[in-house]
Each structure stands twice: as structure tokens, then as C-alpha cells.
Amino acid sequence: MSLVPVENGIPAEPPALEPRATSSIAGALEAWFPEAARELPWRTRRSGYHALVSEAMLQQTQVARVVDSFLRFVARFPTVESLAEADEQDVLALWQGLGYYRRARNLHAAARMVCDEFDGEVPGRADLLLKLPGVGRYTAGAIASIVNGERAPIVDGNVARVLSRLARFPGRPGERAFDRWCWSQSEAMVLSASDPGVLNEAMMELGATVCTKHSPACDRCPASAHCRAAVAGDPQEFPTPKPPPARKVVHHHALLLTRTHRNRSEVFLQQRPDEGLWARMWQPPTLETDRRLSLSELGTRWKVDPRSMDRSLEFTHRTSHRDVCFHVHVTSSRPGVELSGRWHPAGSLGEIPLANPHARMIRDLAGGS
Ligand code: ADE
């Protein structure tokens, strides 16, 4: 099968799926989903609030890593009111392990808006859901279709991959023409569905479990007979991969101060600034630079004898756009500079918001848990 005519790498006319194919694909996916669906806690009891929490967690994190966090979160905050009334520090502490903490702050703000402006009911319509902080077109479409049966389309990385293979359209995610095409195909699909929520979840599920990036299992795909890439035998070629984002390298030099107080081990922590990476979360005192500092430079900055400091742990933490190189120093000397912050028991780290790398260094070097 040949590709559609291409100009400058982009097909002159994006290949729309034929209406008959669209409706056959939607039907096949809807029939497949009830048998193939993984049992996930947000699927057992559908509610706007559970959908809001699970979709926020799933925005940048894979299902397997979300399940336990979701259960812990809704056990602690069982209703949208309880979340709206919670302290932000408790919400962030419960988000620990999931990363991308802006999602937790947005979810907290969304719960407050639901209580203040929507009478405590998570809206069922995509246009209203879009007013909530952190809710974009995908999340609004997912919640409105799954909870309320609205014919709202969804496109994320999984769905874009499925659509691009079905039509054998070699676009690149993130490019306007390709993204617009995906939304229009998803809309055509949801318009022809019997149950828009089932279709949308089936597309997510297919992308996550069958039509995967590196090893598509066309033999297990309910839509393979209608899939141009499966028929041509080259699904891995679609879509064209995104170029990797430009990455910045930064160095975080952490000073791990410990003490034993009333028979328990404590660690000294400071709160991060209100804005930026890991905003308002806690960490050992840290110097951030764009190059690695020597022990003697650190000794001067912290007013600590460099001979009493050890680089005890070094690792790199990758965020979406940054490589954060951590250099962790343990010392028993007290620094000569005044440090604002507080001592915290190393044995109860779950009570305060700590990003993964900080939790890791305290656990490994100060016996925290
Ligand atoms: N990814 C995003 N939303 C999802 C959902 N509701 N179920 C499974 N995976 C998802």
C-alpha cells in the first residue's frame, strides 16, 4: 500500500478515514473493550470526582504507577469537599512518588472551584470542565465522555498513535497540522460511537496495551482489518517521532545535616520557593548552579570545613526538560551560615511533601522511611 502524496514531509492532504471505516472501527473497539479492559479502581465506581483525580494522575504517569496513589488519595480525600478543605502541604505529601507536582496543586485548586462555583458537583460537560485549573481538552473530553456520555473527543499520545496508524498518516505529534487532524479524526470516531465513553476508553486502552509504540500486537487488535498500517505491515513507522526536547543540565548540591534528638534521628529541611521546580516542597539545604562546585567552594559557601564533608551520593534526576545532577554531602559539622528551616524526624517522611530525589537521599543517607 502506498503512502498519501507528500510535500515537505507532510501529506498534501491528510488522509481522513472513510465514514464507513470510522464507524466499523468504533464498533469493533466498543465491542472489544468490556472484555479487554484492565480492572482499575477508577473504573469500578464512576464519579466525576474519581474521574477528575484519576485523569489528573494519569496525565504524565503510567497506569501501573497510579493505582496505589489513587487508592491512597481517595481514601484520605473521599469527596471533592474534603479535598477542597485540605491543606496544600497534605495534598502534596500524598502526591509523593507521582512527580509533576503542579498537577496536585491544580487538582486542589480545581476542587476548590468545584465547591465555590459548581455547587460541589464536578461538571459533566467538557466546556465547563475546561474552566477548571489543570483541565485541558483531553482531560475534559475523557471525563465528560466517560462519566456523562458526552460525544467529546480525546487525543493524547496513545490515541494519536492509534489514529495515525489506522490512517497510515506519517505526521509528527506536536505539529499543528497533525494535532488538528487527530482531533478531527477522534471527533469523527466519537460521533459514530454507540457509547462515547466506552469508545474513548477503548482507544486509550488499545494504545496502552495493544497498539504500543515499539511492539504493536496487530494480531490482538480488534481494528486491524481496518487499519492501513497493519495491512501494510509497517505500524512502527507511524507516527513520525517527535524530536527530543532541548535539555538543560543543572547541579543541585545538597547538605544533609542530621542529629539525634530525644532518641530519634532527625534531618534538617528547608522549604523550596513558591515558584518553579518542586515549589513549596521540602529539601535539605541546597545550592543550585549550572556547574559542579568543588568541596572547597561548597565549604566556603556553607562555612563548613571541607574535610568534614563527603560527597556521599551522586545521581541524576531527569524531569521533562532538565537533567538535575544531585551531589549530596553528609556532614556532622554545623554550618557557619544561618540556615532557615526546621528539623524533621527522618522516620516520618510521608508527612511532608518531598520530591522523589530528596526522599531518596534522606532514606539512603539518614535512615529515613
Ligand atoms: N490514561 C488516561 N486516562 C485513562 C483512563 N481513564 N484509563 C486508562 N488509562 C488512561
Short mmCIF file of C-alpha atoms and ligand atoms in Angstrom, two decimals:
data_model
loop_
_atom_site.label_atom_id
_atom_site.label_comp_id
_atom_site.label_asym_id
_atom_site.label_seq_id
_atom_site.Cartn_x
_atom_site.Cartn_y
_atom_site.Cartn_z
CA MET A 1 0.00 0.00 0.00
CA SER A 2 1.45 3.41 -0.89
CA LEU A 3 1.57 6.46 1.28
CA VAL A 4 -0.53 9.53 0.51
CA PRO A 5 1.23 12.25 -1.63
CA VAL A 6 3.80 14.10 0.47
CA GLU A 7 5.05 17.71 0.29
CA ASN A 8 7.90 18.74 2.61
CA GLY A 9 7.39 15.60 4.64
CA ILE A 10 3.70 16.34 5.28
CA PRO A 11 0.99 14.68 3.21
CA ALA A 12 -0.57 17.23 0.88
CA GLU A 13 -3.96 16.08 2.03
CA PRO A 14 -4.21 14.32 5.35
CA PRO A 15 -5.99 11.02 4.80
CA ALA A 16 -9.33 11.14 6.55
CA LEU A 17 -10.70 7.71 7.42
CA GLU A 18 -13.79 6.93 5.41
CA PRO A 19 -17.03 7.29 7.39
CA ARG A 20 -17.78 3.58 6.95
CA ALA A 21 -14.33 2.62 8.26
CA THR A 22 -14.69 5.06 11.16
CA SER A 23 -17.95 3.55 12.24
CA SER A 24 -16.67 -0.05 11.84
CA ILE A 25 -13.58 0.79 13.91
CA ALA A 26 -15.67 2.46 16.62
CA GLY A 27 -17.99 -0.56 16.74
CA ALA A 28 -15.09 -3.04 16.92
CA LEU A 29 -13.39 -1.10 19.71
CA GLU A 30 -16.58 -0.75 21.74
CA ALA A 31 -17.25 -4.50 21.46
CA TRP A 32 -13.66 -5.31 22.46
CA PHE A 33 -13.32 -3.00 25.47
CA PRO A 34 -15.57 -4.75 28.04
CA GLU A 35 -13.56 -7.99 27.70
CA ALA A 36 -10.15 -6.40 27.37
CA ALA A 37 -10.38 -3.62 29.94
CA ARG A 38 -7.95 -3.85 32.83
CA GLU A 39 -9.59 -3.74 36.24
CA LEU A 40 -8.68 -0.31 37.55
CA PRO A 41 -10.02 1.30 40.72
CA TRP A 42 -11.46 4.35 38.94
CA ARG A 43 -13.43 2.04 36.68
CA THR A 44 -15.32 0.25 39.46
CA ARG A 45 -17.29 3.27 40.63
CA ARG A 46 -17.71 6.05 38.12
CA SER A 47 -17.99 9.52 39.59
CA GLY A 48 -16.94 12.95 38.40
CA TYR A 49 -14.64 13.33 41.40
CA HIS A 50 -12.91 9.96 40.91
CA ALA A 51 -12.51 10.71 37.20
CA LEU A 52 -11.03 14.14 37.98
CA VAL A 53 -8.48 12.63 40.39
CA SER A 54 -7.54 9.68 38.17
CA GLU A 55 -7.25 11.76 35.00
CA ALA A 56 -5.03 14.29 36.80
CA MET A 57 -2.77 11.46 37.99
CA LEU A 58 -2.73 9.80 34.55
CA GLN A 59 -1.71 12.97 32.68
CA GLN A 60 2.02 12.17 32.78
CA THR A 61 2.17 8.89 34.62
CA GLN A 62 1.53 5.31 33.57
CA VAL A 63 -1.44 3.37 34.89
CA ALA A 64 0.67 0.89 36.90
CA ARG A 65 2.23 3.72 38.93
CA VAL A 66 -1.10 5.49 39.50
CA VAL A 67 -3.21 2.69 41.02
CA ASP A 68 -1.83 2.76 44.61
CA SER A 69 -1.59 6.55 44.69
CA PHE A 70 -5.19 6.86 43.52
CA LEU A 71 -6.43 4.50 46.25
CA ARG A 72 -4.46 6.32 48.95
CA PHE A 73 -5.65 9.68 47.69
CA VAL A 74 -9.37 8.92 47.61
CA ALA A 75 -9.17 7.11 50.98
CA ARG A 76 -7.73 10.28 52.52
CA PHE A 77 -9.87 12.73 50.50
CA PRO A 78 -13.06 10.78 49.71
CA THR A 79 -15.06 13.76 48.44
CA VAL A 80 -14.41 16.88 46.46
CA GLU A 81 -15.27 18.92 49.60
CA SER A 82 -12.66 17.11 51.69
CA LEU A 83 -10.03 17.86 49.05
CA ALA A 84 -11.09 21.50 48.75
CA GLU A 85 -10.73 21.94 52.53
CA ALA A 86 -7.35 20.17 52.76
CA ASP A 87 -4.06 21.90 53.44
CA GLU A 88 -1.92 22.14 50.29
CA GLN A 89 1.04 20.54 52.12
CA ASP A 90 -1.05 17.43 52.87
CA VAL A 91 -2.16 17.21 49.23
CA LEU A 92 1.44 17.47 48.02
CA ALA A 93 2.61 14.89 50.58
CA LEU A 94 0.05 12.43 49.26
CA TRP A 95 1.16 13.08 45.67
CA GLN A 96 4.67 11.90 46.59
CA GLY A 97 6.07 9.45 44.07
CA LEU A 98 3.96 10.67 41.14
CA GLY A 99 6.12 13.73 40.31
CA TYR A 100 4.95 16.75 38.29
CA TYR A 101 3.53 18.32 41.42
CA ARG A 102 1.88 21.16 39.54
CA ARG A 103 -0.87 18.62 38.81
CA ALA A 104 -1.53 18.23 42.55
CA ARG A 105 -1.77 21.99 43.03
CA ASN A 106 -4.10 22.27 40.04
CA LEU A 107 -6.27 19.42 41.29
CA HIS A 108 -6.52 21.08 44.70
CA ALA A 109 -7.47 24.41 43.06
CA ALA A 110 -9.96 22.58 40.80
CA ALA A 111 -11.66 21.01 43.86
CA ARG A 112 -11.99 24.48 45.39
CA MET A 113 -13.50 25.85 42.19
CA VAL A 114 -15.96 22.92 42.01
CA CYS A 115 -17.12 23.75 45.55
CA ASP A 116 -17.23 27.53 45.03
CA GLU A 117 -18.70 27.70 41.53
CA PHE A 118 -20.35 24.37 40.72
CA ASP A 119 -22.19 23.57 43.97
CA GLY A 120 -19.76 20.78 44.80
CA GLU A 121 -20.58 18.75 41.65
CA VAL A 122 -17.78 18.09 39.16
CA PRO A 123 -19.30 19.36 35.89
CA GLY A 124 -20.28 16.73 33.33
CA ARG A 125 -19.83 18.96 30.27
CA ALA A 126 -16.48 19.36 28.54
CA ASP A 127 -16.90 23.13 28.03
CA LEU A 128 -17.41 23.62 31.79
CA LEU A 129 -14.67 21.18 32.77
CA LEU A 130 -12.26 23.29 30.70
CA LYS A 131 -12.70 26.11 33.22
CA LEU A 132 -11.04 24.03 35.97
CA PRO A 133 -7.31 24.57 36.60
CA GLY A 134 -5.19 21.84 35.02
CA VAL A 135 -8.03 20.52 32.84
CA GLY A 136 -7.19 20.64 29.13
CA ARG A 137 -9.10 19.37 26.15
CA TYR A 138 -8.06 15.74 26.64
CA THR A 139 -8.99 15.58 30.33
CA ALA A 140 -12.27 17.45 29.75
CA GLY A 141 -13.19 15.07 26.92
CA ALA A 142 -12.24 12.00 28.95
CA ILE A 143 -14.33 12.99 31.99
CA ALA A 144 -17.33 14.29 30.00
CA SER A 145 -17.49 11.17 27.83
CA ILE A 146 -16.75 8.56 30.50
CA VAL A 147 -18.91 9.97 33.28
CA ASN A 148 -21.59 11.77 31.31
CA GLY A 149 -21.65 10.08 27.89
CA GLU A 150 -20.94 13.34 26.05
CA ARG A 151 -19.68 12.99 22.47
CA ALA A 152 -16.41 14.72 23.33
CA PRO A 153 -13.22 13.69 21.50
CA ILE A 154 -9.90 12.88 23.21
CA VAL A 155 -6.35 12.95 21.89
CA ASP A 156 -3.25 12.08 23.89
CA GLY A 157 -0.06 10.30 22.84
CA ASN A 158 -1.72 6.85 22.87
CA VAL A 159 -4.76 7.95 20.89
CA ALA A 160 -2.66 9.91 18.36
CA ARG A 161 -0.58 6.80 17.72
CA VAL A 162 -3.67 4.65 17.16
CA LEU A 163 -5.22 7.18 14.77
CA SER A 164 -2.03 7.77 12.83
CA ARG A 165 -1.63 4.00 12.26
CA LEU A 166 -5.27 3.46 11.34
CA ALA A 167 -4.97 6.09 8.58
CA ARG A 168 -1.26 5.47 7.92
CA PHE A 169 -0.68 9.20 8.33
CA PRO A 170 3.02 9.95 8.95
CA GLY A 171 2.58 13.21 10.86
CA ARG A 172 4.53 14.25 13.92
CA PRO A 173 2.83 14.77 17.31
CA GLY A 174 3.14 18.36 18.46
CA GLU A 175 2.91 19.73 14.89
CA ARG A 176 -0.20 21.79 14.32
CA ALA A 177 -1.42 20.05 11.17
CA PHE A 178 -1.03 16.60 12.72
CA ASP A 179 -2.60 17.55 16.04
CA ARG A 180 -5.57 19.19 14.30
CA TRP A 181 -6.01 16.14 12.12
CA CYS A 182 -6.01 13.87 15.22
CA TRP A 183 -8.72 15.93 16.90
CA SER A 184 -10.89 15.84 13.80
CA GLN A 185 -10.46 12.06 13.45
CA SER A 186 -11.20 11.49 17.11
CA GLU A 187 -14.30 13.65 16.77
CA ALA A 188 -15.48 11.67 13.73
CA MET A 189 -14.94 8.49 15.71
CA VAL A 190 -16.82 9.64 18.80
CA LEU A 191 -19.71 10.91 16.68
CA SER A 192 -20.20 7.44 15.26
CA ALA A 193 -19.93 5.60 18.62
CA SER A 194 -22.82 3.98 20.45
CA ASP A 195 -21.25 4.89 23.80
CA PRO A 196 -18.69 7.71 23.55
CA GLY A 197 -17.18 6.91 26.96
CA VAL A 198 -16.60 3.27 26.07
CA LEU A 199 -15.09 4.20 22.72
CA ASN A 200 -12.74 6.76 24.28
CA GLU A 201 -11.56 4.40 26.99
CA ALA A 202 -11.15 1.67 24.38
CA MET A 203 -8.86 3.93 22.34
CA MET A 204 -6.79 4.72 25.46
CA GLU A 205 -6.66 1.03 26.36
CA LEU A 206 -5.74 -0.07 22.85
CA GLY A 207 -2.88 2.45 22.71
CA ALA A 208 -1.62 1.44 26.16
CA THR A 209 -1.83 -2.34 25.84
CA VAL A 210 -2.00 -3.43 22.16
CA CYS A 211 -1.05 -0.65 19.75
CA THR A 212 2.09 0.18 21.73
CA LYS A 213 4.88 2.37 20.45
CA HIS A 214 7.57 -0.28 19.93
CA SER A 215 5.71 -3.58 19.63
CA PRO A 216 2.22 -3.24 18.22
CA ALA A 217 0.35 -6.55 18.56
CA CYS A 218 -1.81 -6.33 15.43
CA ASP A 219 -2.85 -9.97 15.87
CA ARG A 220 -4.68 -8.97 19.07
CA CYS A 221 -6.15 -5.73 17.69
CA PRO A 222 -9.91 -5.63 17.11
CA ALA A 223 -9.46 -2.96 14.42
CA SER A 224 -6.56 -4.49 12.45
CA ALA A 225 -8.71 -5.36 9.44
CA HIS A 226 -9.50 -1.65 9.03
CA CYS A 227 -6.00 -0.40 9.87
CA ARG A 228 -3.97 0.80 6.88
CA ALA A 229 -0.65 0.42 8.70
CA ALA A 230 -1.49 -3.09 9.95
CA VAL A 231 -2.48 -4.13 6.42
CA ALA A 232 0.75 -2.64 5.01
CA GLY A 233 2.75 -4.33 7.82
CA ASP A 234 4.55 -1.18 8.99
CA PRO A 235 2.73 0.20 12.07
CA GLN A 236 6.01 1.02 13.86
CA GLU A 237 6.68 3.70 11.23
CA PHE A 238 3.72 5.78 12.49
CA PRO A 239 3.56 8.46 13.70
CA THR A 240 6.88 10.18 12.96
CA PRO A 241 8.71 10.50 16.30
CA LYS A 242 8.97 13.89 17.97
CA PRO A 243 12.47 15.36 18.15
CA PRO A 244 13.76 15.09 21.74
CA PRO A 245 13.27 18.30 23.77
CA ALA A 246 16.30 20.51 24.41
CA ARG A 247 17.57 19.56 27.86
CA LYS A 248 19.23 21.78 30.41
CA VAL A 249 21.76 20.40 32.91
CA VAL A 250 21.73 21.86 36.42
CA HIS A 251 23.61 20.89 39.57
CA HIS A 252 21.96 20.67 42.97
CA HIS A 253 24.43 20.42 45.88
CA ALA A 254 22.60 19.24 48.97
CA LEU A 255 23.84 19.37 52.55
CA LEU A 256 22.43 16.58 54.63
CA LEU A 257 22.51 17.58 58.28
CA THR A 258 21.38 15.01 60.78
CA ARG A 259 21.09 14.87 64.54
CA THR A 260 19.70 12.58 67.20
CA HIS A 261 17.07 14.32 69.26
CA ARG A 262 15.04 12.64 72.03
CA ASN A 263 16.30 9.30 70.81
CA ARG A 264 15.17 9.76 67.26
CA SER A 265 17.07 10.61 64.13
CA GLU A 266 16.22 13.99 62.58
CA VAL A 267 17.15 15.72 59.37
CA PHE A 268 17.29 19.48 58.68
CA LEU A 269 14.93 20.60 55.88
CA GLN A 270 14.12 23.86 54.11
CA GLN A 271 11.05 24.76 52.10
CA ARG A 272 11.61 25.49 48.41
CA PRO A 273 10.46 28.83 46.91
CA ASP A 274 6.83 29.46 45.95
CA GLU A 275 7.53 29.23 42.22
CA GLY A 276 9.38 26.88 39.90
CA LEU A 277 10.52 23.29 40.24
CA TRP A 278 9.10 21.50 43.31
CA ALA A 279 7.50 24.73 44.55
CA ARG A 280 6.86 24.84 48.35
CA MET A 281 8.12 21.28 48.84
CA TRP A 282 10.88 20.42 51.35
CA GLN A 283 14.53 19.55 50.82
CA PRO A 284 17.89 19.55 52.63
CA PRO A 285 19.69 22.94 52.21
CA THR A 286 20.72 23.06 48.55
CA LEU A 287 22.94 25.22 46.34
CA GLU A 288 21.79 25.25 42.71
CA THR A 289 24.29 26.10 39.99
CA ASP A 290 24.86 25.42 36.32
CA ARG A 291 28.22 23.74 37.05
CA ARG A 292 29.51 21.29 39.62
CA LEU A 293 31.07 23.02 42.65
CA SER A 294 34.20 21.72 44.36
CA LEU A 295 34.22 20.72 48.01
CA SER A 296 36.25 23.79 48.87
CA GLU A 297 33.75 26.10 47.09
CA LEU A 298 30.92 24.44 48.98
CA GLY A 299 32.86 24.72 52.25
CA THR A 300 33.21 28.47 51.67
CA ARG A 301 29.54 28.96 50.72
CA TRP A 302 28.20 26.97 53.69
CA LYS A 303 31.03 27.87 56.09
CA VAL A 304 31.80 24.21 56.75
CA ASP A 305 35.27 22.68 56.92
CA PRO A 306 35.52 20.83 53.57
CA ARG A 307 37.43 17.99 55.32
CA SER A 308 34.28 17.18 57.28
CA MET A 309 32.20 16.83 54.10
CA ASP A 310 31.90 13.83 51.90
CA ARG A 311 30.19 13.57 48.51
CA SER A 312 28.18 10.62 49.73
CA LEU A 313 25.74 10.19 46.91
CA GLU A 314 25.59 11.38 43.31
CA PHE A 315 22.77 10.74 40.88
CA THR A 316 20.92 12.41 38.05
CA HIS A 317 17.19 13.02 38.19
CA ARG A 318 15.51 13.61 34.84
CA THR A 319 12.50 15.92 34.63
CA SER A 320 10.71 16.69 31.35
CA HIS A 321 13.26 19.35 30.31
CA ARG A 322 16.09 19.12 32.79
CA ASP A 323 18.82 16.78 33.99
CA VAL A 324 19.24 17.63 37.65
CA CYS A 325 22.62 16.30 38.85
CA PHE A 326 22.48 15.79 42.60
CA HIS A 327 25.61 15.91 44.74
CA VAL A 328 24.70 15.02 48.30
CA HIS A 329 27.05 15.84 51.19
CA VAL A 330 26.69 14.50 54.67
CA THR A 331 28.35 16.34 57.48
CA SER A 332 28.27 16.20 61.23
CA SER A 333 29.68 19.76 61.49
CA ARG A 334 27.21 22.58 61.84
CA PRO A 335 27.47 25.14 59.03
CA GLY A 336 28.64 28.63 59.94
CA VAL A 337 25.93 30.24 57.80
CA GLU A 338 22.47 30.80 59.23
CA LEU A 339 20.05 28.34 57.60
CA SER A 340 16.31 28.84 57.85
CA GLY A 341 14.31 25.64 58.07
CA ARG A 342 13.39 23.02 60.64
CA TRP A 343 14.37 19.63 61.96
CA HIS A 344 12.13 16.80 60.86
CA PRO A 345 12.04 13.17 62.08
CA ALA A 346 13.73 11.00 59.45
CA GLY A 347 11.30 8.20 60.27
CA SER A 348 8.14 10.04 59.18
CA LEU A 349 8.91 11.38 55.76
CA GLY A 350 5.42 10.61 54.46
CA GLU A 351 4.03 13.56 56.43
CA ILE A 352 5.71 16.30 54.42
CA PRO A 353 5.92 16.96 50.70
CA LEU A 354 9.28 15.74 49.40
CA ALA A 355 10.14 15.23 45.74
CA ASN A 356 11.44 11.75 44.88
CA PRO A 357 15.16 12.64 44.77
CA HIS A 358 15.00 14.28 48.22
CA ALA A 359 13.07 11.37 49.70
CA ARG A 360 15.67 9.04 48.21
CA MET A 361 18.72 10.84 49.63
CA ILE A 362 17.21 11.05 53.11
CA ARG A 363 16.18 7.41 53.02
CA ASP A 364 19.61 6.26 51.82
CA LEU A 365 21.80 8.50 53.97
CA ALA A 366 19.79 9.41 57.07
CA GLY A 367 17.87 6.19 57.60
CA GLY A 368 14.55 7.85 56.78
CA SER A 369 11.38 6.00 55.93
N1 ADE B 1 -5.00 7.23 30.58
C1 ADE B 1 -5.62 8.40 30.68
N2 ADE B 1 -6.87 8.24 31.13
C2 ADE B 1 -7.03 6.91 31.34
C3 ADE B 1 -8.10 6.10 31.81
N3 ADE B 1 -9.23 6.65 32.18
N4 ADE B 1 -7.89 4.78 31.87
C4 ADE B 1 -6.72 4.24 31.50
N5 ADE B 1 -5.68 4.95 31.05
C5 ADE B 1 -5.82 6.28 30.97
#
